[in-house]
Tab-separated table of C-alpha atoms in Angstrom:
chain	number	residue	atom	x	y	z
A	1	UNK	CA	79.395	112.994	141.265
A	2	UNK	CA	79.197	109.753	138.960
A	3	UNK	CA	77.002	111.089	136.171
A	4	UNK	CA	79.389	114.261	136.124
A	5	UNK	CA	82.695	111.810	135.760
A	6	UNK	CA	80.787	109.826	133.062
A	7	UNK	CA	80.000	112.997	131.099
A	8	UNK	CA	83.914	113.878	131.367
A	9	UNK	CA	84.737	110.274	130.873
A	10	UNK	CA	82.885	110.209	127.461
A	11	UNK	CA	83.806	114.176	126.644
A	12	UNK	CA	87.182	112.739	126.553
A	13	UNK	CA	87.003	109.724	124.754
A	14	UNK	CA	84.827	111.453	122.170
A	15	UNK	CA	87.718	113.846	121.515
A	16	UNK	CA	90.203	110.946	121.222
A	17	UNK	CA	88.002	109.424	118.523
A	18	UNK	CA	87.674	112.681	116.324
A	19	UNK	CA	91.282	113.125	116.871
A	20	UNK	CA	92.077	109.609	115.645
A	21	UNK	CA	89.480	110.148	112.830
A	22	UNK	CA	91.135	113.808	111.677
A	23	UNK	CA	94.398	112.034	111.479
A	24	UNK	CA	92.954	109.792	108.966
A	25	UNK	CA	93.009	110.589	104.957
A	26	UNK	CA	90.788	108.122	103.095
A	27	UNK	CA	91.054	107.156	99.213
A	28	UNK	CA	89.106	104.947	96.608
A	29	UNK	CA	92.598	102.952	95.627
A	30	UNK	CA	96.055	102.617	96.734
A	31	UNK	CA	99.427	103.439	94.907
A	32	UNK	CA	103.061	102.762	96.782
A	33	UNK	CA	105.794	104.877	95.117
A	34	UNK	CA	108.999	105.859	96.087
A	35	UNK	CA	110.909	109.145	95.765
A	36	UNK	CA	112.606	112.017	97.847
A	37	UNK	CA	114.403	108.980	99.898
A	38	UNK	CA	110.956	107.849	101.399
A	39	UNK	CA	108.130	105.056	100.409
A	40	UNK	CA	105.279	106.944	100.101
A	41	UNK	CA	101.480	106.085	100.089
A	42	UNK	CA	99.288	108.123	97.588
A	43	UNK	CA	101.181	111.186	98.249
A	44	UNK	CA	101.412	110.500	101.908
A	45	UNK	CA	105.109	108.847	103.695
A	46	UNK	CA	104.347	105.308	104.640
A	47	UNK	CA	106.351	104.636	107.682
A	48	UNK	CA	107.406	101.097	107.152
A	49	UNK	CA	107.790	98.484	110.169
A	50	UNK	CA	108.745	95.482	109.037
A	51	UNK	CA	109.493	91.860	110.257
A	52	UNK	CA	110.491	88.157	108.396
A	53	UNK	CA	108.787	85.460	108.502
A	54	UNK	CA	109.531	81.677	107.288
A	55	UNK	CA	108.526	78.437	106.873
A	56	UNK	CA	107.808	79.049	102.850
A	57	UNK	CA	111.696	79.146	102.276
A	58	UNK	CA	112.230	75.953	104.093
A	59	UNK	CA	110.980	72.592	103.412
A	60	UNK	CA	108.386	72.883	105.844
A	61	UNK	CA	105.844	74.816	103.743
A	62	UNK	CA	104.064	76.258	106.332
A	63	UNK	CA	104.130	79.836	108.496
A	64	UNK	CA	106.101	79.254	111.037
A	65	UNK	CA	104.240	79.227	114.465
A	66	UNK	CA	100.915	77.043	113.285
A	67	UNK	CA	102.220	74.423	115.304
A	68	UNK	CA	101.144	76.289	118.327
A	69	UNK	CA	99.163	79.186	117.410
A	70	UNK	CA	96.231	80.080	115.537
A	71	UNK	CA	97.373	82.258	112.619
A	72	UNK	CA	95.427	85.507	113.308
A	73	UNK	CA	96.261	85.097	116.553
A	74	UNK	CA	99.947	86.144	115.005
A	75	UNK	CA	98.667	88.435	113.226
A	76	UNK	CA	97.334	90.331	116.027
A	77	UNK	CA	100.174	90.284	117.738
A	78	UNK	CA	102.105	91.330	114.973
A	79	UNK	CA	99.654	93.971	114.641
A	80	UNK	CA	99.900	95.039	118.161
A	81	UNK	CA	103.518	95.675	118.217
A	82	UNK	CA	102.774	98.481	115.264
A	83	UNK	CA	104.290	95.708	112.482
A	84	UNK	CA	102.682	96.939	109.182
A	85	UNK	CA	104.965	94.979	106.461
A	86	UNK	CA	106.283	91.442	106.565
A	87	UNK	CA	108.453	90.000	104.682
A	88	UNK	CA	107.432	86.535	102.988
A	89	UNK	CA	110.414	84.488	102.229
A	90	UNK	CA	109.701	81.700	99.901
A	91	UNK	CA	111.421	79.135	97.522
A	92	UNK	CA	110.883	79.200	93.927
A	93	UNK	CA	110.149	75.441	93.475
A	94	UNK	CA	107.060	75.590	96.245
A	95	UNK	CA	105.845	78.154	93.846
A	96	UNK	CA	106.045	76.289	90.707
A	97	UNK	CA	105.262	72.912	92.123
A	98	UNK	CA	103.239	73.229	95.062
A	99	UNK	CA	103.403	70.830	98.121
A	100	UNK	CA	101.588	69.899	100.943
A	101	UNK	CA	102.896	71.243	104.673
A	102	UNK	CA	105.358	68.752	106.525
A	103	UNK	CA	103.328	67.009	109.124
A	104	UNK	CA	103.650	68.756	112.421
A	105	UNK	CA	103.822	71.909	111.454
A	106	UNK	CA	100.531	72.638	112.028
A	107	UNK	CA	97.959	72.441	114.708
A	108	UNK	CA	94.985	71.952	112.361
A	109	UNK	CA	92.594	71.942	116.129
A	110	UNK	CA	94.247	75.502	116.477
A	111	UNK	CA	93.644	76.316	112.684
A	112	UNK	CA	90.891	74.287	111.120
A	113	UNK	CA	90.621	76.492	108.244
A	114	UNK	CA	93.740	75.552	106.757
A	115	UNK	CA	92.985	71.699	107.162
A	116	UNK	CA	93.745	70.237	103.110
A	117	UNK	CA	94.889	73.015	102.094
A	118	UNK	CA	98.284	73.320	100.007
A	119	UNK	CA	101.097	75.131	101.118
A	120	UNK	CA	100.695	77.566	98.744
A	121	UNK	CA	97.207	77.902	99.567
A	122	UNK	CA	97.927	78.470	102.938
A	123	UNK	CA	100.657	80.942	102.455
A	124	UNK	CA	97.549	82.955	100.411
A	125	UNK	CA	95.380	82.762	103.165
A	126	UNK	CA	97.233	83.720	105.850
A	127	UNK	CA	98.290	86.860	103.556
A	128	UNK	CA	95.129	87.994	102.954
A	129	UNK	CA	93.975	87.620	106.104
A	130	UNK	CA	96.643	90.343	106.820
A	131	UNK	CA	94.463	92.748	105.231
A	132	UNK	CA	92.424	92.804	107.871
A	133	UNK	CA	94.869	93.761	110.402
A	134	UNK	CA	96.414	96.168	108.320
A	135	UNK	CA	99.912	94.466	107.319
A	136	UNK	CA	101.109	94.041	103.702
A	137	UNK	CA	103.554	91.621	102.530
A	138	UNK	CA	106.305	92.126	100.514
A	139	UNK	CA	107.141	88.993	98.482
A	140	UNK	CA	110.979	87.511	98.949
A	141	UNK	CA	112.738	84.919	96.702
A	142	UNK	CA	114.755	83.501	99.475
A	143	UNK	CA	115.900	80.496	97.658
A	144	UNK	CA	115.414	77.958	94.773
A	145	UNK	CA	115.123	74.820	96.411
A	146	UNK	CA	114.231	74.661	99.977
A	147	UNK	CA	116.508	76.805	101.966
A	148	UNK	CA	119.748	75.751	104.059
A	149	UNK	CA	122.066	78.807	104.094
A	150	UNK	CA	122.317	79.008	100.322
A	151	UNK	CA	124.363	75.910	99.378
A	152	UNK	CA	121.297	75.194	96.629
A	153	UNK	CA	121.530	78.727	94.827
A	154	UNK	CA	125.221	79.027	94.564
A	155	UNK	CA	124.674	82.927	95.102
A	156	UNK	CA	123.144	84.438	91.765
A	157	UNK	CA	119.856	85.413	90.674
A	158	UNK	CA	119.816	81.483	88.829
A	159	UNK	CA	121.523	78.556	88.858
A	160	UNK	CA	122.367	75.367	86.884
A	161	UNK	CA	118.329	73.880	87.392
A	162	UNK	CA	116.529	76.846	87.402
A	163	UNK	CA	116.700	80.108	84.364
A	164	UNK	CA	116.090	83.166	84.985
A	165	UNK	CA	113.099	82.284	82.932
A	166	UNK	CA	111.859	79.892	85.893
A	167	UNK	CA	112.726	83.454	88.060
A	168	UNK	CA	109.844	84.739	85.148
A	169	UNK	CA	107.640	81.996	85.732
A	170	UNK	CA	107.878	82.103	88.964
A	171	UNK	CA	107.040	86.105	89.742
A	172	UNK	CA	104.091	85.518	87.062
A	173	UNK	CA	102.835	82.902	89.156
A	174	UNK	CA	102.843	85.019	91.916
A	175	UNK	CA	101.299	87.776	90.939
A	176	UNK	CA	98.547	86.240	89.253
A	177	UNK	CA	97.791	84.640	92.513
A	178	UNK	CA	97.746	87.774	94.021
A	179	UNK	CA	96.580	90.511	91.391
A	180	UNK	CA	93.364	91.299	93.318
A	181	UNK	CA	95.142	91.395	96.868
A	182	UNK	CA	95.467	95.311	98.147
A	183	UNK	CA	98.275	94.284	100.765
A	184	UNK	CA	100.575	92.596	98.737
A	185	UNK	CA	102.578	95.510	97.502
A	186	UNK	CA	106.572	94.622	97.034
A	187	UNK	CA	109.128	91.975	95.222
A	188	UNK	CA	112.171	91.059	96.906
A	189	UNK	CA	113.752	90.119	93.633
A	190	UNK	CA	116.237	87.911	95.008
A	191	UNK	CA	117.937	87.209	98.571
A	192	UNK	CA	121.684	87.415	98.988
A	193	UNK	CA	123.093	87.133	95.120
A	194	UNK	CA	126.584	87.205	97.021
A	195	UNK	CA	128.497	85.727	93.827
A	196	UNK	CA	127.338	88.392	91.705
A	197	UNK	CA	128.831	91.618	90.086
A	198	UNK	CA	127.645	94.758	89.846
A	199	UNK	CA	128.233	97.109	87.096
A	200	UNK	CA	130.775	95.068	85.045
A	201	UNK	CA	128.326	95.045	81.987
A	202	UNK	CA	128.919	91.012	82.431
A	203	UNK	CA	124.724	90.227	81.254
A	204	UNK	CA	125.599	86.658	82.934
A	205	UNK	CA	127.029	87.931	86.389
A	206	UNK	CA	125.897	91.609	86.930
A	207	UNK	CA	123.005	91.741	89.205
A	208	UNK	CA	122.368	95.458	88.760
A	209	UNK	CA	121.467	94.200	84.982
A	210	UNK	CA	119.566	91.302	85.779
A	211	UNK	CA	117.282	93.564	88.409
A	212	UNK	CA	116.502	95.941	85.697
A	213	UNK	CA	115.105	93.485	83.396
A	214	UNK	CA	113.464	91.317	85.935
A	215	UNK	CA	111.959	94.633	87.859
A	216	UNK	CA	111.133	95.670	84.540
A	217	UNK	CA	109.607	92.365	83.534
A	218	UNK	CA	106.884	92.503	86.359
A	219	UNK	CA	106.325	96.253	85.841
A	220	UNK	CA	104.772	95.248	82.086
A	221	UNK	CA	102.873	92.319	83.278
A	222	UNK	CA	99.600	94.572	82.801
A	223	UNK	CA	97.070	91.405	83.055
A	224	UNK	CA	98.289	91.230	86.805
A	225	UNK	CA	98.422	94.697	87.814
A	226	UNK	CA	102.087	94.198	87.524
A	227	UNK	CA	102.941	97.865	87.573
A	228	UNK	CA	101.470	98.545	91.635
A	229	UNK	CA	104.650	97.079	92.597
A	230	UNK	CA	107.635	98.026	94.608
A	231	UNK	CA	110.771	96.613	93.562
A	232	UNK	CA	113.143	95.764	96.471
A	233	UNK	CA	117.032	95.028	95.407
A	234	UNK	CA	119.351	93.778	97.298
A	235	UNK	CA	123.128	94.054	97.288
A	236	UNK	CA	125.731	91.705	96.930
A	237	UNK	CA	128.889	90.734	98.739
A	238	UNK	CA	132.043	91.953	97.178
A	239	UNK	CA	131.258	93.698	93.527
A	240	UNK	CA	132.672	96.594	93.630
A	241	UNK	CA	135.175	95.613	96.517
A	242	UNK	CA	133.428	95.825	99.826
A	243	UNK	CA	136.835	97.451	102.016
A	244	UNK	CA	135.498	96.811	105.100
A	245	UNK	CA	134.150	93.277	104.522
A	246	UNK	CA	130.194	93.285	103.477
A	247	UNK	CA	127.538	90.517	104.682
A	248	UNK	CA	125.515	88.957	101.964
A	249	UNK	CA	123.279	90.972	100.433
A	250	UNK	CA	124.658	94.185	102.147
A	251	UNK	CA	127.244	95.068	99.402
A	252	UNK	CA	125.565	98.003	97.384
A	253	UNK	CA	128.565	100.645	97.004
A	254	UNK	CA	127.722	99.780	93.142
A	255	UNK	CA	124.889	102.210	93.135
A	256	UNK	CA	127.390	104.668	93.132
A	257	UNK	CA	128.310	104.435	89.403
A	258	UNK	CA	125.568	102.236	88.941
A	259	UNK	CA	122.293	102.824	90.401
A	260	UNK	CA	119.355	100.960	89.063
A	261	UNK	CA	117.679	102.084	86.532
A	262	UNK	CA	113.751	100.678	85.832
A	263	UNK	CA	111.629	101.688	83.534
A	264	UNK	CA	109.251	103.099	86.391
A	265	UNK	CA	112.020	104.929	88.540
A	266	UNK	CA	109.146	105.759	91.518
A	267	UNK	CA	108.589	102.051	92.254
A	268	UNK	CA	112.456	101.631	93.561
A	269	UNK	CA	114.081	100.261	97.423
A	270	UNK	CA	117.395	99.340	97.794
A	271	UNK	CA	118.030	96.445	100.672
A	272	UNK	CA	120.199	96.025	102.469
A	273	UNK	CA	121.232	92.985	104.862
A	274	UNK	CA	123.245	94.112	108.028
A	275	UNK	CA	124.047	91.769	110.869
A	276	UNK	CA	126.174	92.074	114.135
A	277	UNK	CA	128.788	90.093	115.945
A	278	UNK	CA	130.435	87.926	115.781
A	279	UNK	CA	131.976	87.838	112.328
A	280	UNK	CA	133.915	90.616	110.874
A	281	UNK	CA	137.119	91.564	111.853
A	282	UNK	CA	135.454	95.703	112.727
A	283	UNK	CA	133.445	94.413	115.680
A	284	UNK	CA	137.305	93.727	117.080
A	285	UNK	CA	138.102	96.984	116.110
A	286	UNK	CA	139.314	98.924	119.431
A	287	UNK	CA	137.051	102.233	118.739
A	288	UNK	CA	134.496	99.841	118.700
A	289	UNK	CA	131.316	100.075	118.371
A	290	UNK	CA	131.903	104.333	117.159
A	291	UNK	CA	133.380	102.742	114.137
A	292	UNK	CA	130.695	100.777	112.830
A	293	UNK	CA	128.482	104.148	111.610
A	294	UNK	CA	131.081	105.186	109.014
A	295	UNK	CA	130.845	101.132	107.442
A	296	UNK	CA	126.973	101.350	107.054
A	297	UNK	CA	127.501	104.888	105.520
A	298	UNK	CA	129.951	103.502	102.986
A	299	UNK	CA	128.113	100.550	102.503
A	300	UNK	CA	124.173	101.375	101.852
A	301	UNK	CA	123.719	104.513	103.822
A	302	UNK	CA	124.477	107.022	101.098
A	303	UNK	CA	121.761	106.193	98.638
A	304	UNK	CA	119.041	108.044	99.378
A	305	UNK	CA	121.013	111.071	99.522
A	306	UNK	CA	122.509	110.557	96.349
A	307	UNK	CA	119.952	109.163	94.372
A	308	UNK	CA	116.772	109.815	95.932
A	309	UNK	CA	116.013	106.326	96.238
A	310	UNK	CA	114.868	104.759	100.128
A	311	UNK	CA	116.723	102.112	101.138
A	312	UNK	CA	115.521	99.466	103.853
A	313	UNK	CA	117.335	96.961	105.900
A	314	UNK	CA	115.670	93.695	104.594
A	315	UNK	CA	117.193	91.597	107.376
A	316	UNK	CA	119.033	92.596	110.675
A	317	UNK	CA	119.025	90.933	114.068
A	318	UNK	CA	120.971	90.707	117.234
A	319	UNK	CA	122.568	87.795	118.655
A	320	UNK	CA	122.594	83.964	116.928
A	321	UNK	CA	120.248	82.093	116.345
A	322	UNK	CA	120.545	79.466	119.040
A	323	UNK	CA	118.813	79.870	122.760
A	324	UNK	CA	121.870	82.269	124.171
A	325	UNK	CA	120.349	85.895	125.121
A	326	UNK	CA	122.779	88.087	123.441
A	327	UNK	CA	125.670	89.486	125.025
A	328	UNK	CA	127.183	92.911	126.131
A	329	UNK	CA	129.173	93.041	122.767
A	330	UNK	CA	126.260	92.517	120.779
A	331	UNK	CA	124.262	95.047	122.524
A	332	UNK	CA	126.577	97.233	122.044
A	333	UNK	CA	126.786	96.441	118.234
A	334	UNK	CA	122.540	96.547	117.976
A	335	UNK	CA	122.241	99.900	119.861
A	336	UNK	CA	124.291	101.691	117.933
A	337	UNK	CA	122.878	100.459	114.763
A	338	UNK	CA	119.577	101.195	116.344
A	339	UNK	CA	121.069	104.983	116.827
A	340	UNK	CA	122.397	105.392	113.430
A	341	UNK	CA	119.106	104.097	111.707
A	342	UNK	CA	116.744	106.743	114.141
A	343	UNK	CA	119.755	109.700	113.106
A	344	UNK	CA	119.313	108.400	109.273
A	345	UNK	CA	115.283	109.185	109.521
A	346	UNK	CA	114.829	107.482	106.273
A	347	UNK	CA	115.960	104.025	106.841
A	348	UNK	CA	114.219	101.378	108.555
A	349	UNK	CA	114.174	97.331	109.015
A	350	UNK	CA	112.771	94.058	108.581
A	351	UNK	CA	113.512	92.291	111.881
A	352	UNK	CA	114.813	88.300	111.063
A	353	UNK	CA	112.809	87.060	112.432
A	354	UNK	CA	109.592	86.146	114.200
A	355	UNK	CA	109.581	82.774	116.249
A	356	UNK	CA	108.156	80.804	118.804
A	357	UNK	CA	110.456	79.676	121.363
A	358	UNK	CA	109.212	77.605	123.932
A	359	UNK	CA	105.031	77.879	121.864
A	360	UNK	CA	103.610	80.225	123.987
A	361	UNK	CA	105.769	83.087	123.681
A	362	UNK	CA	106.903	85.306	120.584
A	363	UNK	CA	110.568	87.173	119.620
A	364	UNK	CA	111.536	89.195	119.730
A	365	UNK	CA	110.433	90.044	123.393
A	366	UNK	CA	110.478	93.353	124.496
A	367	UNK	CA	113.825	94.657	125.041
A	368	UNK	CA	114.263	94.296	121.088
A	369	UNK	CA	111.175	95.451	120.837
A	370	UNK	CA	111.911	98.665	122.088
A	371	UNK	CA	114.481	99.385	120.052
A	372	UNK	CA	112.413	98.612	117.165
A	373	UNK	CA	110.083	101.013	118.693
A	374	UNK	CA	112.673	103.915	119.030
A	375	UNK	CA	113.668	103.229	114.973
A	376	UNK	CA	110.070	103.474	114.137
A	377	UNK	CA	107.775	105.092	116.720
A	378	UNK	CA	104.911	106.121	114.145
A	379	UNK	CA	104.428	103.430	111.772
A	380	UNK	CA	101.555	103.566	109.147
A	381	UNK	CA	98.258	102.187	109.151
A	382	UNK	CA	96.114	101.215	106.425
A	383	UNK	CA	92.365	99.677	106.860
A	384	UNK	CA	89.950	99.237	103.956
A	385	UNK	CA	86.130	99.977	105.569
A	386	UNK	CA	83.226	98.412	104.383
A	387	UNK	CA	82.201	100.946	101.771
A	388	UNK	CA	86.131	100.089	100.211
A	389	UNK	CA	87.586	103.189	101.040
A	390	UNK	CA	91.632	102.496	102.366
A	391	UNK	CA	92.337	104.530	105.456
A	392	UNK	CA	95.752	105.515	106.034
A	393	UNK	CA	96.538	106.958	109.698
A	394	UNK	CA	99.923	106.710	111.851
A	395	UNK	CA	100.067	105.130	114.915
């Protein structure tokens, strides 16, 4: 009886590995559009599952996690809970200026690769060592100046040390870096502009503006590939009037009236920033949590009916920030989000964040987990072979 329950043991497998390989479509070259409210990859949707992760916005200036993990260690595990895009948050000046890590932050017995490296030459590493497992990056200007909840940046897309030509600079020097790098495909133009306007035709306060010509700006950078990428743009926090209260970053009812408009319209993704309690006066609200679905609606959830144009949720996450599990009131906030985003079918997340609490383990843990699973079962998969063909499947 054992040779027979080999032969089916190997009949089956066989068919699970042509069935994986006739999912598969394989191409010379990628292109990332956008259009009919969905990101697509050459022609096919890319089902986006995305999570943050720091250390490049802070003054640390290192991935978060090296001081206990190897760093493709993460990225397996990233890759094994279906993550396919992360979101790099950074701060202009490291760009410019370049540093070295803060000591501590990593365990250079764990990583030996990265031992004198800069932090910007660490932060390219790590990123194209993604390519391996499949995950692209999408590029986030989190702050100026290393980060501590905004009070360097003042809110806009500049501020009184750094031009919008140091925004420029700073997006050229990116993209240089990575112009040959297949899985860096987005620009998060700029984090939380929660002082801006939108749609006042004010060129020094509306952000709608300054995204068009900074969008635009990378688009015609030709001697960097410029024109592969996907613009992300984030809202604000109370231009037009947010009724019901906006977070940073989560005000975009100005797309309305005034949608973005970029030179390349197919390269376009709204995001979004939606958090739960505590903190607004709706999560007191007494038809709570049935009332929150109408408030993402009004806030981002009408855009890609109306204009075509996906929108994601660039950062969302239940609970604080300290060691306290979240409670019942949060879980109820963080289901029902979860709900609305699965009845939405073209809106997913960036997850803030990924961490290391006690070294050994990663968040989120599984119960969040699952609901990230349940918002997107089927994410995409891309692998380059060895004969440089890019393989795009769904898990």
């Amino acid at each position: 009886m054992k040779p027979q329950t080999e032969t089916v043991t190997i009949f089956v497998i066989s068919l699970f590995v042509l069935f994986t390989f006739a999912q598969q479509k394989c191409f010379s070259s990628l292109e990332f559009t956008t259009g009919n409210q969905k990101i697509w990859v050459n022609g096919l949707p890319y089902n986006l599952k995305g999570i943050n992760w720091d250390g490049f916005s802070t003054s640390k200036g290192a991935w978060d996690g090296l001081n206990y993990h190897n760093y493709r260690d993460i990225l397996s595990w990233l890759k094994d809970q279906g993550f396919n895009t992360i979101r790099l948050m950074y701060h202009l000046d490291l760009v410019i200026y370049d540093q070295q890590p803060s000591a501590g932050t990593i365990d250079y017995n764990k990583n030996p690769d990265l031992k004198g490296l800069s932090s910007m030459k660490i932060l390219e590493t790590v990123v194209r060592a993604g390519a391996d497992y499949g995950i692209f990056f999408m590029l986030d200007m989190h702050s100026f100046k290393p980060y501590i909840w905004d009070i360097y940046d003042g809110g806009m897309w500049y501020d009184s040390t750094h031009s919008e030509a140091d925004v420029l600079r700073c997006w050229d020097l990116l993209m240089e870096r990575f112009a040959d790098a297949w899985n860096v495909i987005g620009m998060d133009l700029k984090n939380e502009p929660y002082n801006s306007t939108w749609g006042t035709g004010n060129l020094k306060t509306d952000w709608n503006l300054a995204a068009e010509r900074i969008g635009n700006h990378i688009h015609s950078q030709s001697q960097f590939s410029g024109s592969r990428y996907l613009i992300f743009v984030e809202g604000n926090w109370d231009s037009p009037v947010c009724p019901q209260n906006c977070f940073w970053g989560e005000d975009l009812i100005g797309v309305r009236k005034n949608p973005i408009l970029l030179n390349q319209k197919n390269k376009l993704v709204y995001s979004a920033h939606s958090y739960g309690p505590p903190g607004q006066t709706y999560f007191n609200a007494t038809n709570f949590p049935n009332n929150m679905p109408s408030i993402w609606e009004d806030h981002y959830g009408f855009i890609p009916a109306l204009t075509g144009v996906p929108v994601m949720v660039g950062e969302t996450r239940i609970g604080g920030f300290g060691p306290d599990p979240p409670n019942s009131w949060q879980w109820s906030w963080f289901t029902t989000f979860c709900d609305w985003l699965v009845s939405k079918q073209n809106i997913t997340v960036f997850y803030f964040v990924i961490e290391f609490p006690n070294g050994n383990s990663y968040y989120p843990g599984a119960d969040i987990l699952s609901w990230l699973n349940k918002i997107q079962p089927h994410p995409t998969r891309v692998l380059k072979t060895e004969s440089g063909q890019y393989c795009i499947s769904e898990e």
